[in-house]
Tab-separated table of C-alpha atoms in Angstrom:
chain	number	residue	atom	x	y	z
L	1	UNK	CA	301.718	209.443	-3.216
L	2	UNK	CA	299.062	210.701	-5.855
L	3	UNK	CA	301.483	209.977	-8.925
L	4	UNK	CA	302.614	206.564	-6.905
L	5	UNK	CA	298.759	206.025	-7.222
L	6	UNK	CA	298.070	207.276	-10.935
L	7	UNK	CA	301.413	205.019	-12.210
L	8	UNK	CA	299.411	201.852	-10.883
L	9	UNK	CA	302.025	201.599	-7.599
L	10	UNK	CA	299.876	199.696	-4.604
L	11	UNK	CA	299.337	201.526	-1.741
L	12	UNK	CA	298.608	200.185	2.140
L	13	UNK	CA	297.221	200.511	4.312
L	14	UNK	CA	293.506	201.264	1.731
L	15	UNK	CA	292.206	204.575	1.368
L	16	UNK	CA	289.657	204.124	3.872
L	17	UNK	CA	291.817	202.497	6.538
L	18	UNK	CA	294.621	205.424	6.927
L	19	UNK	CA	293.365	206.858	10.050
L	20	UNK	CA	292.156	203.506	11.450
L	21	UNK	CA	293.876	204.176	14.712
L	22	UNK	CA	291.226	207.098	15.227
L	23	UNK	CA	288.641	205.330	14.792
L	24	UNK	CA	289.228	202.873	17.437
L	25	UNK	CA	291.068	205.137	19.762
L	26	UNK	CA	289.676	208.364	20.005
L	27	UNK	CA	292.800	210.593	21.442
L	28	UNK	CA	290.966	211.476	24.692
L	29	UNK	CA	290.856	207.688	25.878
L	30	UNK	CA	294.594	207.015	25.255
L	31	UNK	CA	296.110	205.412	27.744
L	32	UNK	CA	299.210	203.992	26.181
L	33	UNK	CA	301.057	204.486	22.839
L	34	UNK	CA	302.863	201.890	20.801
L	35	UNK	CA	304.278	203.643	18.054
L	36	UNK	CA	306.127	201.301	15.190
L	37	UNK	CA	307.628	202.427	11.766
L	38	UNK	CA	305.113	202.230	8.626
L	39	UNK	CA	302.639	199.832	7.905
L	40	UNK	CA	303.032	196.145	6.709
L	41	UNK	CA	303.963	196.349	3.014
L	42	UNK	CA	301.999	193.057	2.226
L	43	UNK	CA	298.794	192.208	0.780
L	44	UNK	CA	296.070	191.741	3.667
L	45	UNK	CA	298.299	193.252	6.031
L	46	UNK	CA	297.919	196.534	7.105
L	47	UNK	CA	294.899	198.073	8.091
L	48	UNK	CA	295.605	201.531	10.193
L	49	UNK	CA	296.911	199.919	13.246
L	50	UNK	CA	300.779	199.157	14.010
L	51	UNK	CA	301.904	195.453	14.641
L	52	UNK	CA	298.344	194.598	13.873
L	53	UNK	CA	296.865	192.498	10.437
L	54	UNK	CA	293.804	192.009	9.259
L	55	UNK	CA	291.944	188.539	9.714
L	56	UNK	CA	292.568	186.126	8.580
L	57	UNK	CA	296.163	186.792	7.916
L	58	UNK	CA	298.378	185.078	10.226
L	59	UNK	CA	300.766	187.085	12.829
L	60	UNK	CA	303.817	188.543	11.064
L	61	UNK	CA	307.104	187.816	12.728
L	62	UNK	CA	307.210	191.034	14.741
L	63	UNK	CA	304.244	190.660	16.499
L	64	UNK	CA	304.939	187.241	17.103
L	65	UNK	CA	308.031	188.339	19.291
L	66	UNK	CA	305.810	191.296	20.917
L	67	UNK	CA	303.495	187.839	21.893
L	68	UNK	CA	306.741	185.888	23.066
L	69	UNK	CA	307.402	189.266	25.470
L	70	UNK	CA	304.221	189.726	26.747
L	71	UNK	CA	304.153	185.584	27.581
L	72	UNK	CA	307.181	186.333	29.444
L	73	UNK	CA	305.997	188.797	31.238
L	74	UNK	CA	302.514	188.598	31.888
L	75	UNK	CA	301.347	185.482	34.032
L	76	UNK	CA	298.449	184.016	31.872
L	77	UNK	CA	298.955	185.739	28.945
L	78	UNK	CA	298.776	183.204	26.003
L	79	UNK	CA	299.215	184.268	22.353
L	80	UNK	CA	296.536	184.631	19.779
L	81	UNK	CA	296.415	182.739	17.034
L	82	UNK	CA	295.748	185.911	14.858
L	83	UNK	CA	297.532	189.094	14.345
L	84	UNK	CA	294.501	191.632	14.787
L	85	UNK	CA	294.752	194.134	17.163
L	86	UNK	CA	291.749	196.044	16.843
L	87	UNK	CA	290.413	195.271	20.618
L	88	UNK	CA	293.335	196.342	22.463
L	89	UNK	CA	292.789	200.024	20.092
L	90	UNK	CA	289.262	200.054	21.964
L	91	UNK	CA	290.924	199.744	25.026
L	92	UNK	CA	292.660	202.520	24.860
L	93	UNK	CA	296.387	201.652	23.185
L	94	UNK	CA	296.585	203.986	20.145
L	95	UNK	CA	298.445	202.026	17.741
L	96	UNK	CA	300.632	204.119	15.386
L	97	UNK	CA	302.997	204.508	13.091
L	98	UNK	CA	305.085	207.131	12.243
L	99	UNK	CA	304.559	206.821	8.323
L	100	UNK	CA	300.766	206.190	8.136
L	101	UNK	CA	300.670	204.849	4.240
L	102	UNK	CA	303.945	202.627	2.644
L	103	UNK	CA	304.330	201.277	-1.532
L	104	UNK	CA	303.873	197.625	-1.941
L	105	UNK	CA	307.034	195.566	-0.913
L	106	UNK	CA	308.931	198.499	0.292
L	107	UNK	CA	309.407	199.388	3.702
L	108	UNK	CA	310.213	203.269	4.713
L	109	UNK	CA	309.430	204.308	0.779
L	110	UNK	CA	306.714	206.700	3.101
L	111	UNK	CA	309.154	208.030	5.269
L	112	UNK	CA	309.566	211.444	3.799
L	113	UNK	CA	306.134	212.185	2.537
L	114	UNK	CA	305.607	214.460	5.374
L	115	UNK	CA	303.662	211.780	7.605
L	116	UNK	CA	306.549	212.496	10.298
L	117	UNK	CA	304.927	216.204	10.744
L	118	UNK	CA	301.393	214.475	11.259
L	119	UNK	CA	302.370	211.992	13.745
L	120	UNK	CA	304.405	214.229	15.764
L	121	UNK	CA	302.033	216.195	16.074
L	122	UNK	CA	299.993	213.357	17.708
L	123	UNK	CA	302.438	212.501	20.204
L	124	UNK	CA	303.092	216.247	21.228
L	125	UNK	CA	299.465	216.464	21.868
L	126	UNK	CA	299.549	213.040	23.810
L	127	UNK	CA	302.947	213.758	24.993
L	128	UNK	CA	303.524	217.333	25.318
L	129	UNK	CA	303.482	219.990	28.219
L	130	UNK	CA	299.888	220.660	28.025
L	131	UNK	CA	298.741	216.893	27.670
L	132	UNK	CA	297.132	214.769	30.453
L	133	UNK	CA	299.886	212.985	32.351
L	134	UNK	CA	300.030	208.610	33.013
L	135	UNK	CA	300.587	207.038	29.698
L	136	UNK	CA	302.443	204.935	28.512
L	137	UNK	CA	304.591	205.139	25.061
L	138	UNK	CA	306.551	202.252	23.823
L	139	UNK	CA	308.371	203.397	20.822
L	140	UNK	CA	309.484	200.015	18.699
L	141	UNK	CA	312.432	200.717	16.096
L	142	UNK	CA	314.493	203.362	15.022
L	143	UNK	CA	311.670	205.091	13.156
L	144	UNK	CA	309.968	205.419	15.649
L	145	UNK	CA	312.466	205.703	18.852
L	146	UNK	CA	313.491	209.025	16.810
L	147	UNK	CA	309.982	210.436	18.094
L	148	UNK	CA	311.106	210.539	21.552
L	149	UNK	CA	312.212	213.737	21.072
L	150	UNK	CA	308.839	215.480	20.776
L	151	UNK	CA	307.396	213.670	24.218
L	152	UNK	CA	307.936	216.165	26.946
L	153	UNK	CA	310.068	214.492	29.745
L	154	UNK	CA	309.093	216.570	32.555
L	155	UNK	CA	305.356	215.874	32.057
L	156	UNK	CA	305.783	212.010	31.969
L	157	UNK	CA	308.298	212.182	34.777
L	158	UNK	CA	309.279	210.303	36.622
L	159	UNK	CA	310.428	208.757	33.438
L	160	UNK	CA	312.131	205.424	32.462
L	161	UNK	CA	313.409	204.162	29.644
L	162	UNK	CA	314.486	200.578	28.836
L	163	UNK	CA	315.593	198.417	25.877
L	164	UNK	CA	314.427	194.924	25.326
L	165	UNK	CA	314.273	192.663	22.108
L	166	UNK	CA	312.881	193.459	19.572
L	167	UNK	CA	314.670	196.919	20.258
L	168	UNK	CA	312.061	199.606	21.747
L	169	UNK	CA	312.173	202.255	23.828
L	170	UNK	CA	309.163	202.350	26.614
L	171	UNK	CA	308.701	205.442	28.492
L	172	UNK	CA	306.489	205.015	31.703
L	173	UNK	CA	304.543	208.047	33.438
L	174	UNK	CA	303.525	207.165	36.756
L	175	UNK	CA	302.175	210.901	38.075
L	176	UNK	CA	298.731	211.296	38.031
C-alpha cells in the first residue's frame, strides 16, 4: 500500500479514517456486526464504516437496497435521505469490512494485503468461543460471507442463517 501511496495511487478510506469503526464502536459495546467487502472506491465515500458515506454524499446503490429491506421489514422505518451511518456505530453495530483500505476505482485491489488476518481476528474475538454470546452478524457478499468460518457456531447457537437480496448471510444468537 506504501508504494501504491509513493506512485501517487489514491487511497480510501484517508489515513485518519481506517479504524473509524473503533472509534464509534468500541468492541465491548457490540451488539451486532454487519460486515461488507472493502470500502467505497469513490471520492467522498468511504470513511471507516461499511455501507456508510460521508455527508453530503448521497446513498450509494447498496445501501439504498439495505433501506428498501429494512422498510420492508421494520414498521415505521423510513429511509434517510443520506448515506451516513455513523449513529447506528454509536449504537452499538460495528460496521466492517473485511479489507479496511481499497485503490481509487477498484474494488477488492485490498483484498490480499493481509487486512483478512486483521479482521478475522475481530470477529473471532466478537465471535469466538471465549466471546460474550447475543449478537448479531450479518455478513453481506462473498467477501465477507467467507468470514463465517471464523464465528464459532456453538457459542452463537442456536444459530440461523438466511439469504435475502442483496445476498447476505445473517447469523442470529439468541442465548444470553
Amino acid at each position: 500500500m506504501e508504494q501504491e501511496k509513493k506512485s501517487g495511487a489514491i487511497i480510501y478510506p484517508p489515513e485518519n479514517n481506517i479504524y473509524s469503526f473503533t472509534r464509534f464502536t468500541p468492541l465491548s459495546s457490540v451488539k451486532v456486526i454487519i460486515l461488507g467487502q472493502d470500502p467505497y472506491h469513490g471520492p467522498n465515500q468511504a470513511h471507516g464504516l461499511c455501507f456508510s458515506v460521508q455527508d453530503p454524499t448521497p446513498p450509494p446503490p447498496s445501501l439504498i437496497n439495505i433501506y428498501k429491506e429494512l422498510e420492508n421489514d421494520i414498521e415505521g422505518f423510513k429511509s434517510p435521505n443520506h448515506g451516513n451511518l455513523t449513529s447506528w456505530a454509536q449504537q452499538g453495530v460495528l460496521l466492517l469490512n473485511t479489507s479496511l483500505t481499497v485503490r481509487k476505482g477498484s474494488p477488492a485491489s485490498h483484498s490480499t494485503l493481509g487486512w483478512e488476518i486483521f479482521t478475522d481476528k475481530i470477529i473471532t474475538y466478537l465471535g469466538g468461543p471465549n466471546s460474550k454470546p447475543g449478537k448479531v452478524f450479518i455478513l453481506w457478499g462473498g467477501h465477507a460471507q467467507k468470514k463465517g468460518k471464523v464465528i464459532d457456531r456453538v457459542n452463537i447457537f442456536p444459530f440461523f442463517f438466511f439469504f435475502f437480496p442483496p445476498n447476505f448471510l445473517f447469523f442470529l444468537s439468541e442465548r444470553e
